[in-house]
CSV table of C-alpha atoms and ligand atoms in Angstrom, one decimal:
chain,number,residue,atom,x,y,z
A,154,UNK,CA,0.0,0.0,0.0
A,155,UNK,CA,1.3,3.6,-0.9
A,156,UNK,CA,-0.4,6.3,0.6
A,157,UNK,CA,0.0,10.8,0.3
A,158,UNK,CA,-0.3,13.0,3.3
A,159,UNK,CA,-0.8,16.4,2.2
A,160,UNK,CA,-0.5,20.2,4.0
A,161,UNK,CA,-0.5,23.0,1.9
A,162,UNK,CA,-0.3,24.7,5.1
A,163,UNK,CA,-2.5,27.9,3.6
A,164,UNK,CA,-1.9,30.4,6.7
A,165,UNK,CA,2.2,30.3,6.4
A,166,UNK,CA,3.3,32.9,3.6
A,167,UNK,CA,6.2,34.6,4.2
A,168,UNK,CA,6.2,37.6,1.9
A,169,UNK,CA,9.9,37.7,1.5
A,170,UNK,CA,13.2,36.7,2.3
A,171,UNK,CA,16.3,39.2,2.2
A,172,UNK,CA,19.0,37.7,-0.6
A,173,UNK,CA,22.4,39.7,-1.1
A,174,UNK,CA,21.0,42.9,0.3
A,175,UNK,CA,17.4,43.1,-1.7
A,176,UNK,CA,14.1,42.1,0.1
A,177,UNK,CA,12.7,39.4,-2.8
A,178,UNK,CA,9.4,37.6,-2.9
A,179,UNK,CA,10.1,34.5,-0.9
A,180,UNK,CA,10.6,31.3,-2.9
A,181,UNK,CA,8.6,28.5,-0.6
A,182,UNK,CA,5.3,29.6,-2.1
A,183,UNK,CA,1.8,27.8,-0.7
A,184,UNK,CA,1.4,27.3,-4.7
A,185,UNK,CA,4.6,24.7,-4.5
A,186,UNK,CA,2.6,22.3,-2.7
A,187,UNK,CA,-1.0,23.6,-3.9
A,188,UNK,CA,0.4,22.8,-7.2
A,189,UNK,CA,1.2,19.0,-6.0
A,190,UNK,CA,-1.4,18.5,-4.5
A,191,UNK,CA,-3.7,19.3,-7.7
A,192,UNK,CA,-1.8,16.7,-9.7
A,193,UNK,CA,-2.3,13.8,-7.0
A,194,UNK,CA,-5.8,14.7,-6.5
A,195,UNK,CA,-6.6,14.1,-10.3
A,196,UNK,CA,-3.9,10.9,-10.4
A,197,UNK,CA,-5.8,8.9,-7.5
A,198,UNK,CA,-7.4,11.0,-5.0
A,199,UNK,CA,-8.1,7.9,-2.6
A,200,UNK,CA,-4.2,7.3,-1.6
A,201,UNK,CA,-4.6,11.2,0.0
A,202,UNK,CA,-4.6,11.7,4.1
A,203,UNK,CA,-5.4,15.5,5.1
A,204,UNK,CA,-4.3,17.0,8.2
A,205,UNK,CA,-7.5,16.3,10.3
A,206,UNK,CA,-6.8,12.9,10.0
A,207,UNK,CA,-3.0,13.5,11.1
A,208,UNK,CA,-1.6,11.9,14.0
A,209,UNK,CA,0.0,14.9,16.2
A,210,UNK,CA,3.6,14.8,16.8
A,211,UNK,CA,3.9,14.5,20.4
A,212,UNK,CA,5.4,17.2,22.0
A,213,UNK,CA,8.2,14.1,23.5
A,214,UNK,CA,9.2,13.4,19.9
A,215,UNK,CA,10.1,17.0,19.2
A,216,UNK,CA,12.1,17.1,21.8
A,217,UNK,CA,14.2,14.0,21.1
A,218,UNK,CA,14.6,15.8,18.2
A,219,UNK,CA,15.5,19.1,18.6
A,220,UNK,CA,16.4,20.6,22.0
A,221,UNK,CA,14.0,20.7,24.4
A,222,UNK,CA,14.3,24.9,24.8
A,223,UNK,CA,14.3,25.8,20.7
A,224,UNK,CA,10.7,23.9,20.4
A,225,UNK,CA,9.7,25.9,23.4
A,226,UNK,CA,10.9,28.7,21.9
A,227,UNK,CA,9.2,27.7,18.8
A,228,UNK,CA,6.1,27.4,20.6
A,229,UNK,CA,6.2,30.5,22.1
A,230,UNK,CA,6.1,32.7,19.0
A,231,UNK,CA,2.7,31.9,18.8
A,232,UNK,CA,1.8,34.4,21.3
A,233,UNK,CA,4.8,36.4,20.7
A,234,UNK,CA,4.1,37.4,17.1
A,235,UNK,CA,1.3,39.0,15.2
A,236,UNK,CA,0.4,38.7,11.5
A,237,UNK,CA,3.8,40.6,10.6
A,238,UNK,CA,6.4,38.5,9.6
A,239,UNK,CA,10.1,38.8,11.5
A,240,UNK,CA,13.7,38.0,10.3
A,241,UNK,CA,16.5,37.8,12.5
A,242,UNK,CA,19.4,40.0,11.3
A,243,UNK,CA,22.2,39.0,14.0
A,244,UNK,CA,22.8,35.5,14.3
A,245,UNK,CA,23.9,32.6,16.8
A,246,UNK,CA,27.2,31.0,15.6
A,247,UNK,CA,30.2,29.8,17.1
A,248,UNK,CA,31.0,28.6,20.9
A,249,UNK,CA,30.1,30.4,23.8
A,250,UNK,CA,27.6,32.5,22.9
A,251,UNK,CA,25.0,33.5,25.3
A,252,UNK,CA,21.3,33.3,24.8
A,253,UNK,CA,19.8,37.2,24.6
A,254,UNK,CA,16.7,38.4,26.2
A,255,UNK,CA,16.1,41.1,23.5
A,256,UNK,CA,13.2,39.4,21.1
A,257,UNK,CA,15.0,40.1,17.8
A,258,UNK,CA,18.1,38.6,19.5
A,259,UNK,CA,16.6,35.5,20.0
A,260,UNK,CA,15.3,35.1,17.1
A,261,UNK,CA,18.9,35.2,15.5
A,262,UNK,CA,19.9,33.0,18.1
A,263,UNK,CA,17.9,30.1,16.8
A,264,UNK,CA,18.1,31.3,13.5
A,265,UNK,CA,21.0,30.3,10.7
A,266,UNK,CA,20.0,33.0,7.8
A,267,UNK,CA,17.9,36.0,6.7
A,268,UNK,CA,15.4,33.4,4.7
A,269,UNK,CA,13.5,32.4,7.4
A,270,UNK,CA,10.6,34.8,8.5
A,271,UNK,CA,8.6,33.7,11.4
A,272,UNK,CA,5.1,35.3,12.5
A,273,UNK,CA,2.1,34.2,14.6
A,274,UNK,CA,1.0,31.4,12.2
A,275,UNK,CA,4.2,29.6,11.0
A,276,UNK,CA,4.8,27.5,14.1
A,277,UNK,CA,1.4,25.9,13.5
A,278,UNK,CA,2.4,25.2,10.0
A,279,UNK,CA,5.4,23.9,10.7
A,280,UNK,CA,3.8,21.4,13.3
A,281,UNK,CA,1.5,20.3,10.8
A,282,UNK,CA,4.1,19.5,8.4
A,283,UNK,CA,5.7,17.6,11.5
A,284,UNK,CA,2.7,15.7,11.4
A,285,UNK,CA,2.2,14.9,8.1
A,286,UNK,CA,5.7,13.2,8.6
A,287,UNK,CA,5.2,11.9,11.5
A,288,UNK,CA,1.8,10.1,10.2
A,289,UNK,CA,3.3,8.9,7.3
A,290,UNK,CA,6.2,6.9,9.0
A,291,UNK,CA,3.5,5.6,11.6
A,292,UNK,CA,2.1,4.6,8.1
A,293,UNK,CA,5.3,2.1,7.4
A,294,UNK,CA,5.2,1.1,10.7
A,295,UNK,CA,1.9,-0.6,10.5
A,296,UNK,CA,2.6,-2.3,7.7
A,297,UNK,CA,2.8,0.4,4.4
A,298,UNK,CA,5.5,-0.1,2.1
A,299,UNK,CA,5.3,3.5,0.9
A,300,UNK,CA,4.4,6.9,1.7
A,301,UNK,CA,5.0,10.4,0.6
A,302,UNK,CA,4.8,13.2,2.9
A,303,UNK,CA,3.6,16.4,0.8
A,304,UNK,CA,4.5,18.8,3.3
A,305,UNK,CA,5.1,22.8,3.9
A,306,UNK,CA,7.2,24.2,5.7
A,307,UNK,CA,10.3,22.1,4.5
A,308,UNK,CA,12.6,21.0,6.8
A,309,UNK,CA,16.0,19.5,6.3
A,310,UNK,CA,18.2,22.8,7.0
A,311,UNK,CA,16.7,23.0,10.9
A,312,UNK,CA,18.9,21.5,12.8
A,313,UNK,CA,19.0,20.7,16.8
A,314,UNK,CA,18.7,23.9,18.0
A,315,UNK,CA,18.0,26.0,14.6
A,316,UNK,CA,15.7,27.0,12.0
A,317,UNK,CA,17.1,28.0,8.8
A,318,UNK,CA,16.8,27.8,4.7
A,319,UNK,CA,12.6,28.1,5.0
A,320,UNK,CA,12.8,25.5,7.5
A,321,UNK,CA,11.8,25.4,11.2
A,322,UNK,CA,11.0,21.5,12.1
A,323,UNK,CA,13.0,18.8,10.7
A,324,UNK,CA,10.2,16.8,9.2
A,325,UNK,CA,12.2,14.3,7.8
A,326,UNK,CA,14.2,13.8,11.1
A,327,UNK,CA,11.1,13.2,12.9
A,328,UNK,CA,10.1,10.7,10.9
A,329,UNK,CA,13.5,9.2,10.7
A,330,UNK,CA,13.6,9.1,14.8
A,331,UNK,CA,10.3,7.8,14.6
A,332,UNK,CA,11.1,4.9,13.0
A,333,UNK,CA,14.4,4.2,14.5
A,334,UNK,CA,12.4,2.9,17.2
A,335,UNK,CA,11.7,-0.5,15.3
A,336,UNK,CA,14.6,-0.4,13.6
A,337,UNK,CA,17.8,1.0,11.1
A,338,UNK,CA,17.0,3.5,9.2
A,339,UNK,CA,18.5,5.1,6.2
A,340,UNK,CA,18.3,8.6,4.8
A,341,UNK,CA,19.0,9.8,1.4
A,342,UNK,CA,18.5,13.7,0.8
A,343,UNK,CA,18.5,14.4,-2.9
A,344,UNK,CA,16.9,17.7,-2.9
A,345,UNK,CA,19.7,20.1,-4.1
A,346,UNK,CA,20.8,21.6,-1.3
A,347,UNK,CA,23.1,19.9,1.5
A,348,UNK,CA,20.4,18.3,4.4
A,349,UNK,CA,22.5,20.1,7.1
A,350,UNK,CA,20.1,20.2,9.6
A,351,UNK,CA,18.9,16.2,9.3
A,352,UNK,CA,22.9,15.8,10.1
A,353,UNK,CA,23.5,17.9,12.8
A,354,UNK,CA,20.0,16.7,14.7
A,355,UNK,CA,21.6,12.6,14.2
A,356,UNK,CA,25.2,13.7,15.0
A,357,UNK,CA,24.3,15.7,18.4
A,358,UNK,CA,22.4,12.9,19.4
A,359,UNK,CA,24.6,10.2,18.8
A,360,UNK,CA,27.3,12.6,20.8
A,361,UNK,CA,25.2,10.7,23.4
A,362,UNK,CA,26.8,7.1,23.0
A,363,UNK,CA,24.1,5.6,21.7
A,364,UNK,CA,24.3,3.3,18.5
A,365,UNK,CA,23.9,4.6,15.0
A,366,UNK,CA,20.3,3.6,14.6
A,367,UNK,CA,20.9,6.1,11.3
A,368,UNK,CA,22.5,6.2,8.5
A,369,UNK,CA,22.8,9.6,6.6
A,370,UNK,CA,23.6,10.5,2.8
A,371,UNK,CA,23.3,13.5,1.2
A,372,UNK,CA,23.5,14.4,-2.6
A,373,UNK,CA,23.9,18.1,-3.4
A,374,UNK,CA,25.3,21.3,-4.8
A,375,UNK,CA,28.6,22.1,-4.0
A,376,UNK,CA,28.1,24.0,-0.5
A,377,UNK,CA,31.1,25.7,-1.5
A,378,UNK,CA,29.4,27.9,-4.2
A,379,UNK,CA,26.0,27.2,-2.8
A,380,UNK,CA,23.6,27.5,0.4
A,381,UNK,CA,24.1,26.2,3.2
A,382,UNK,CA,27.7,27.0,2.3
A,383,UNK,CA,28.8,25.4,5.6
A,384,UNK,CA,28.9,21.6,5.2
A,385,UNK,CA,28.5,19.0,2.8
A,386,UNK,CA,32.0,18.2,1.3
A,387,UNK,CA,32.8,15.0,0.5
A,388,UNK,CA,35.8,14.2,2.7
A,389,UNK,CA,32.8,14.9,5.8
A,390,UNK,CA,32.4,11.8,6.4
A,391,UNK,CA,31.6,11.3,10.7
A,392,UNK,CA,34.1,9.4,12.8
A,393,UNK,CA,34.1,6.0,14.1
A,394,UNK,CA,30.9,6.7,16.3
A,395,UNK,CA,28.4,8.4,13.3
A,396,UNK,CA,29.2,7.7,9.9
A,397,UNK,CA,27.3,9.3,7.2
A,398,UNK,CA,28.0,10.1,3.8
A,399,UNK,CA,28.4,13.5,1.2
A,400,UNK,CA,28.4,13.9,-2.2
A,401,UNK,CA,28.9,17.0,-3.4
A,402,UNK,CA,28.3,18.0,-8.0
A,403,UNK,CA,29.0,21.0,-9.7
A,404,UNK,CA,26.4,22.5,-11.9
A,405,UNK,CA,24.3,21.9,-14.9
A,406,UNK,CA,24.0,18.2,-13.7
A,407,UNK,CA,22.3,15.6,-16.1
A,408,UNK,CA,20.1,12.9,-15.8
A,409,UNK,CA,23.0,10.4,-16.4
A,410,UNK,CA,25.1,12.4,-14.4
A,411,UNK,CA,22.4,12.1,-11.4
A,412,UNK,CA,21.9,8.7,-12.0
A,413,UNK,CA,25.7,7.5,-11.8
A,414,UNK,CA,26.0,9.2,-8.1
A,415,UNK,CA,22.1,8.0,-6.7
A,416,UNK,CA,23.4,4.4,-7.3
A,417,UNK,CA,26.7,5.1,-5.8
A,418,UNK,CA,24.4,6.3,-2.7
A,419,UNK,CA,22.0,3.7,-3.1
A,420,UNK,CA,25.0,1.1,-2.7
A,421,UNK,CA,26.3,2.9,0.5
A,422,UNK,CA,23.0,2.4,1.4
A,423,UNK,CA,22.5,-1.0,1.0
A,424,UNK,CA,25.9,-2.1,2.5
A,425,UNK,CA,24.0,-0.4,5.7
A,426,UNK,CA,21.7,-2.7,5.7
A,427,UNK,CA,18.4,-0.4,7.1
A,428,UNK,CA,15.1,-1.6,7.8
A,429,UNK,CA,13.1,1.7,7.0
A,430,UNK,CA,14.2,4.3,4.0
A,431,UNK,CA,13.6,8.1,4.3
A,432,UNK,CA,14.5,10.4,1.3
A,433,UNK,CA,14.3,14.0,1.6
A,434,UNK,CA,13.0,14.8,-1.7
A,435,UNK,CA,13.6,18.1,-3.9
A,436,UNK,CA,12.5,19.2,-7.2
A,437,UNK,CA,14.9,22.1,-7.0
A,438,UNK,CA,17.3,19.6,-9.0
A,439,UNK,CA,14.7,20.4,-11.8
A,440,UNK,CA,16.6,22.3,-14.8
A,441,UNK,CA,13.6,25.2,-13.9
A,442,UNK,CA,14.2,25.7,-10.9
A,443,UNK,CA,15.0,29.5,-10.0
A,444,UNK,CA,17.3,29.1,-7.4
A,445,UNK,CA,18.9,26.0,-8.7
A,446,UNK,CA,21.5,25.1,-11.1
A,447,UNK,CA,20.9,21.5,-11.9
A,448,UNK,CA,19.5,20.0,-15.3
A,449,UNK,CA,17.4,17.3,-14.5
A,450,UNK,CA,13.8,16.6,-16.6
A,451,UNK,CA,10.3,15.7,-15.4
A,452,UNK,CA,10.8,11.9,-16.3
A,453,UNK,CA,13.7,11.9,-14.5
A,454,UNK,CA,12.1,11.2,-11.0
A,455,UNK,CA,10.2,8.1,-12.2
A,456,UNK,CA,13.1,6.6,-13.1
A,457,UNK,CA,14.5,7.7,-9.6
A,458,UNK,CA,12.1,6.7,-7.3
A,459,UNK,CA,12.2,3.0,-9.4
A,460,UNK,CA,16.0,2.9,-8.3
A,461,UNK,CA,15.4,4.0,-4.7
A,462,UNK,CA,12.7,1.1,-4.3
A,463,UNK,CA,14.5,-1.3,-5.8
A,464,UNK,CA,16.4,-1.3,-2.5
A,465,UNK,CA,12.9,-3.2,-1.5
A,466,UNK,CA,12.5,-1.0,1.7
A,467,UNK,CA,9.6,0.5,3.3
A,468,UNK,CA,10.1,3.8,2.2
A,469,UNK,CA,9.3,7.1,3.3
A,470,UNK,CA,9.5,10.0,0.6
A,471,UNK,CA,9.3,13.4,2.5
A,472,UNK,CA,8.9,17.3,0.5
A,473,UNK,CA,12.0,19.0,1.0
A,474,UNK,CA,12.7,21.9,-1.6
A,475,UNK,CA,11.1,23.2,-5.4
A,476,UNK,CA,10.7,26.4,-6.3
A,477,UNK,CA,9.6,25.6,-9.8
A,478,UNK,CA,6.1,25.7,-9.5
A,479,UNK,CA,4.8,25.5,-13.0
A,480,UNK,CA,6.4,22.3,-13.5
A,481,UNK,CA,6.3,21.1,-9.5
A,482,UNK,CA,2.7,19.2,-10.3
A,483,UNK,CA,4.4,17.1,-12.9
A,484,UNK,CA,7.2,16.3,-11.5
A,485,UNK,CA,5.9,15.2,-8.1
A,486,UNK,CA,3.5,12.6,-10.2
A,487,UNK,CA,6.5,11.6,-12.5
A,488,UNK,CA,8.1,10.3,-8.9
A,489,UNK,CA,4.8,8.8,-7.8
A,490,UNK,CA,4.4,7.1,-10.9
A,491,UNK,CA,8.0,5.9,-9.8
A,492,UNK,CA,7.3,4.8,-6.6
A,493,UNK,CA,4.1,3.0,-7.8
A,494,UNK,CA,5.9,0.6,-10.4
A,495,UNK,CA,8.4,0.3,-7.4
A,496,UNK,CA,5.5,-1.5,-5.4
A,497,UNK,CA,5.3,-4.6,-7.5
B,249,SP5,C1,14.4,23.5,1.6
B,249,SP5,C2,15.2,24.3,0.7
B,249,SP5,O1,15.4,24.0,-0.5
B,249,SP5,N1,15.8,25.4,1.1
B,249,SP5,C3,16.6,26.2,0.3
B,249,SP5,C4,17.0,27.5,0.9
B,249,SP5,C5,17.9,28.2,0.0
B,249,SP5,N2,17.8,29.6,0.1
B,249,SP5,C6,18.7,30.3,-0.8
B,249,SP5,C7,18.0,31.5,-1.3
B,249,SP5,C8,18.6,31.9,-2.6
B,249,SP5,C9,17.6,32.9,-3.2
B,249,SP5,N3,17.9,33.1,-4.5
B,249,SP5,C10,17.1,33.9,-5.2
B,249,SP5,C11,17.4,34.0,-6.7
B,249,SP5,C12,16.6,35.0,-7.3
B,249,SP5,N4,16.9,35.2,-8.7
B,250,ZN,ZN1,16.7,22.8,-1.5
């Protein structure tokens, strides 16, 4: 069984973001996943969950998560904003800083860029999108091979204690934790940017001794020329305790270019041997995407959601990034299509 759970999220829309000095209209449009959302419903409207019938994320599970005081903090903005969206313009980075009393302050203190405005509604949002995560790996668990998380907010740049790069909950480390409870889980992040905040939530909390119960792999831009611009390099590779995996591609890649490194990652992952799959999926990898650089086509992502389930695992698909949102409908039910001759 393959089922979709779907937030478009309506009520978060930031109005911009503030790139190289100019306030621009921000990229992570409602109409990205509106647009998705459209094209499943026509394609086979009976494989759709909608919020109301969400499990919540329990407040416990964020906080394995993240830390404990940024989801409070998170929390709290819901009485601490209005309708106006904020961005932070002095941020938290490097050791010993000291957490600020000053509201601004703190925002930048949990905050990694100036493209991630936060007002009254957008912790709701991005607990829904938790949810719709969260639901779909509870899906696996009782027995789905496949789900797909259609989600807004994204969330693979928030990290333990951060939001960051239109993120604010890590939806697809919820989900990953989640299922780490039953067993080893893999995580591929294909959307074009480096999943820095999936590996910095995994590699704090295995700072705690525990086992690697996950196993992450990233394929991405070259975070030397492009966001995050902080990690992702392919000599990162973890230490004897957490081992993950980085591979970085210049631009204007192909669909044979793609394809040569997704089995590369797809071998790394099957030497791990996981029980569950989660892939942070993109369509900023899309040659019309407007942030984006890469080259790859529409029928592109059938063909590499067939290779990613011909590892024969219960897999989790979750929305990361696309800006593209002409083409985001099609290319969403190119992967479906994917994932669906992946079933038999
Ligand atoms: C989830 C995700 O894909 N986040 C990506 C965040 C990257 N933000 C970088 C913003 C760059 C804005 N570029 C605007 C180009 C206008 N021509
Ligand atoms: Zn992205």
């Amino acid at each position: 069984m393959f089922k979709e759970f779907v937030a478009v999220n309506l009520s978060h829309q930031p109005p911009y973001e503030l790139w190289e000095g100019r306030l621009i209209s921000h990229a992570e449009q409602v109409a990205r996943v509106a647009n998705i959302h459209d094209a499943l419903k026509r394609h086979n409207p009976e494989s759709i969950v909608y919020p109301e019938d969400f499990q919540q994320v329990p407040l416990e599970v964020l906080k394995q998560v993240h830390l404990p005081e940024y989801v409070d903090y998170l929390l709290s903005l819901r009485e601490k904003c209005s309708e106006d969206y904020w961005l932070a313009s002095s941020f938290g980075y490097g050791g010993g800083i000291r957490r600020p009393t000053e509201e601004h302050g703190l925002l930048g203190y949990y905050s990694m860029d100036s493209y991630t405005p936060v007002n009254n509604k957008t912790t709701e949002a991005a607990l829904i999108a938790a949810s719709g995560a969260y639901s779909a790996a509870l899906s696996l668990e009782a027995g789905n091979r496949a789900a797909y998380a259609v989600v807004r907010p994204p969330g693979h740049h928030s990290g333990k204690r951060n939001m960051g790069g239109y993120c604010y909950l890590n939806n697809t480390a919820i989900a990953a934790h989640t299922l780490s409870q039953q067993g080893r889980v893999g995580i591929l992040d294909v959307d074009y940017h480096h999943g820095n905040g999936t590996f910095d939530i995994f590699e704090q909390n295995q700072k705690q001794g525990e086992a690697q119960a996950v196993y992450p792999i990233s394929i991405h831009a070259d975070p030397g020329r492009k966001f995050p611009y902080r990690s992702g390099y392919e000599d990162q590779a973890g230490n004897d305790h957490f081992k993950y995996k980085n591979y970085p591609l210049g631009e204007g890649v192909t669909d044979e270019e793609y394809n040569r490194v997704l089995l590369k990652a797809l071998q790394d992952l099957a030497d791990y041997n996981p029980d569950f799959l989660v892939v942070s999926m993109g369509f900023d990898t899309y040659g019309g995407d407007p942030i984006a650089d890469f080259a790859l086509t529409t029928s592109y992502y059938r063909q590499m959601a067939k290779e990613i389930m011909d590892l024969k695992l219960k897999t989790l698909f979750v929305q990361e990034g696309g800006y593209e949102i002409e083409a985001i409908g099609d290319n969403a039910l190119s992967l479906v299509k994917g994932i669906k001759e992946g079933l038999k």
